[in-house]
XYZ file of C-alpha atoms in Angstrom:
204
model
C 13.067 16.679 -4.886
C 14.793 19.812 -3.667
C 18.590 19.783 -3.560
C 18.297 20.930 0.053
C 16.188 17.911 1.010
C 17.640 15.136 3.115
C 16.520 11.524 2.847
C 16.834 9.262 5.866
C 15.951 5.566 5.850
C 15.109 4.207 9.281
C 13.276 1.391 11.030
C 9.935 2.930 11.867
C 9.129 0.165 14.334
C 12.072 1.443 16.386
C 10.702 3.605 19.205
C 13.890 5.710 19.361
C 13.986 6.558 15.668
C 13.619 10.349 15.760
C 15.907 12.597 17.744
C 14.932 16.026 16.408
C 11.481 17.467 15.933
C 10.093 17.247 12.423
C 8.472 20.158 10.591
C 7.010 17.829 7.956
C 6.596 14.055 8.179
C 5.716 12.160 5.033
C 5.128 8.405 5.065
C 5.153 6.894 1.546
C 4.575 3.102 1.555
C 5.767 1.388 -1.671
C 3.136 -0.976 -3.198
C 5.661 -3.578 -4.085
C 7.598 -3.327 -0.796
C 4.408 -3.623 1.208
C 3.242 -6.619 -0.722
C 6.398 -8.502 0.142
C 6.065 -7.423 3.754
C 9.178 -5.250 3.966
C 7.712 -1.883 4.889
C 4.544 -2.688 6.791
C 4.879 -1.452 10.381
C 3.937 -3.820 13.156
C 1.901 -1.152 14.953
C 0.478 1.502 12.641
C -1.390 3.479 15.335
C 1.777 3.675 17.434
C 3.716 4.913 14.402
C 1.140 7.646 13.763
C 1.265 8.717 17.413
C 5.064 8.936 17.266
C 4.853 11.086 14.148
C 2.423 13.367 15.966
C 4.728 13.586 18.983
C 7.788 14.550 16.931
C 6.013 16.908 14.535
C 6.239 20.635 15.202
C 2.971 22.473 15.967
C 1.159 23.297 12.688
C 3.256 20.642 10.909
C 1.646 18.401 8.316
C 1.689 14.660 7.730
C 0.781 12.817 4.539
C 0.119 9.124 4.038
C -0.141 7.519 0.599
C -1.058 3.894 0.024
C -3.199 1.765 -2.212
C -6.332 0.287 -0.697
C -5.309 -3.246 -1.531
C -8.712 -4.580 -2.526
C -9.161 -4.862 -6.269
C -12.485 -3.949 -7.862
C -14.023 -2.954 -11.184
C -16.677 -0.343 -11.896
C -18.281 -2.431 -14.625
C -18.339 -5.939 -13.143
C -15.580 -7.301 -15.376
C -13.447 -8.361 -12.388
C -14.897 -11.607 -11.069
C -14.317 -12.964 -7.536
C -12.354 -15.953 -8.838
C -9.948 -13.812 -10.880
C -6.320 -14.706 -10.148
C -5.487 -11.117 -9.164
C -8.290 -11.128 -6.587
C -7.158 -14.501 -5.239
C -3.561 -13.273 -5.059
C -4.509 -10.245 -2.976
C -6.759 -12.344 -0.733
C -3.976 -14.811 -0.004
C -1.451 -12.036 0.555
C -3.763 -10.627 3.222
C -3.861 -14.038 4.895
C -0.054 -14.202 4.850
C 0.229 -10.736 6.382
C -2.297 -11.655 9.087
C -0.250 -14.736 9.943
C 2.920 -12.687 10.435
C 1.142 -9.997 12.432
C 1.145 -7.242 9.829
C -1.523 -5.561 7.751
C -1.562 -5.553 3.975
C -4.262 -2.904 3.807
C -3.711 0.017 6.197
C -5.056 2.731 3.881
C -8.743 2.499 4.921
C -7.713 3.187 8.534
C -5.456 6.195 7.953
C -8.179 8.740 8.785
C -9.059 6.963 12.033
C -5.419 6.679 13.083
C -4.525 10.314 12.455
C -7.707 11.464 14.183
C -6.988 9.241 17.164
C -3.456 10.622 17.402
C -4.778 14.192 17.729
C -4.375 15.578 14.195
C -6.998 17.890 12.743
C -7.861 19.326 9.321
C -7.881 15.750 8.038
C -8.508 15.278 4.323
C -8.763 12.046 2.354
C -8.542 11.786 -1.426
C -8.904 8.681 -3.560
C -7.469 8.181 -7.032
C -8.154 5.268 -9.355
C -5.136 3.071 -10.099
C -6.013 0.691 -12.951
C -4.221 -2.558 -13.701
C -3.473 -3.040 -17.400
C -3.648 -1.064 -20.622
C -7.428 -0.888 -20.879
C -8.028 2.779 -19.812
C -8.597 5.283 -22.619
C -7.089 8.151 -20.633
C -3.362 8.311 -21.407
C -2.310 8.991 -17.813
C -4.412 6.136 -16.431
C -3.113 3.890 -19.198
C 0.453 4.661 -18.116
C -0.383 3.890 -14.492
C -2.098 0.690 -15.593
C 0.926 -0.369 -17.608
C 3.196 0.090 -14.590
C 0.892 -1.877 -12.295
C 0.574 -4.624 -14.882
C 4.362 -4.923 -15.019
C 4.437 -4.837 -11.231
C 2.257 -7.933 -11.121
C 3.921 -9.814 -13.957
C 7.493 -9.112 -12.872
C 7.065 -9.251 -9.092
C 4.555 -12.051 -8.567
C 7.380 -14.484 -7.854
C 8.560 -12.345 -4.934
C 4.972 -11.985 -3.727
C 4.315 -15.720 -3.676
C 7.345 -18.025 -3.870
C 8.423 -18.129 -0.238
C 5.432 -16.506 1.552
C 2.853 -18.874 0.068
C 4.951 -21.977 0.705
C 6.008 -21.022 4.227
C 2.778 -19.516 5.551
C 0.016 -21.076 3.441
C 1.550 -24.512 2.941
C 1.316 -24.359 -0.835
C 3.313 -26.736 -3.000
C 5.773 -25.415 -5.544
C 3.398 -26.496 -8.306
C 0.495 -24.571 -6.758
C 2.660 -21.466 -6.574
C 3.735 -21.836 -10.207
C 0.122 -22.186 -11.359
C -0.872 -19.061 -9.419
C 2.017 -17.085 -10.895
C 1.054 -18.067 -14.440
C -2.590 -17.123 -13.858
C -1.656 -13.756 -12.342
C 0.608 -12.892 -15.272
C -2.156 -13.762 -17.704
C -4.843 -11.751 -15.900
C -2.623 -8.684 -15.486
C -2.461 -8.367 -19.279
C -6.141 -8.857 -20.142
C -7.783 -5.848 -21.759
C -11.341 -7.004 -21.062
C -10.860 -7.088 -17.274
C -10.999 -3.550 -15.875
C -9.380 -4.140 -12.489
C -8.234 -1.255 -10.326
C -7.126 -0.205 -6.884
C -7.801 3.083 -5.114
C -4.789 5.151 -4.112
C -5.660 6.700 -0.753
C -3.982 9.984 0.194
C -4.596 11.325 3.694
C -3.208 14.658 4.887
C -3.560 16.071 8.385
C -2.191 18.908 10.487
C -0.948 19.002 14.051
C -2.726 21.768 16.005
C -0.888 24.995 16.817
C -1.019 24.143 20.507
C -1.937 21.087 22.528
């Protein structure tokens, strides 16, 4: 990051968040923070429209987020895998509290609806675990594996008890299964990282 850059942390559900016009607006949603429901806006389309309103003409916006549906290219990730069940139940929790766990597939629609043009979407594979042969993908996989094994308690402990009615024992069993699956070499689970960029027109 440039030494001249300024970082401001704000509540993006607050309608009065931006006082000055922005030349560049970048929204980076953290995987872990979103999973625990901290940084998922209540109204994504409204947020995108506000970004458009405050962005200078010709300014750019970029959204980055994982599409939070796990899959495998080779069929090694089965529907009853603990990681799949974890993500499914997290989506239910988010629905119950009025937030979305998986905004990434809608980014293109939201920026288009707000008036942006020159919209581009890229997808990058984000594996879970050490199974990839490519060194860069292996590093990403190692980080995501640790994310699951170290953060599954935060993902599940209170949300699953409060919103799904799970017992403490059910939560503990899920946590153990998730930690086991996140380390398996023979399961080639992955997410897609979705990156959407768009430009505000020169003139309205």
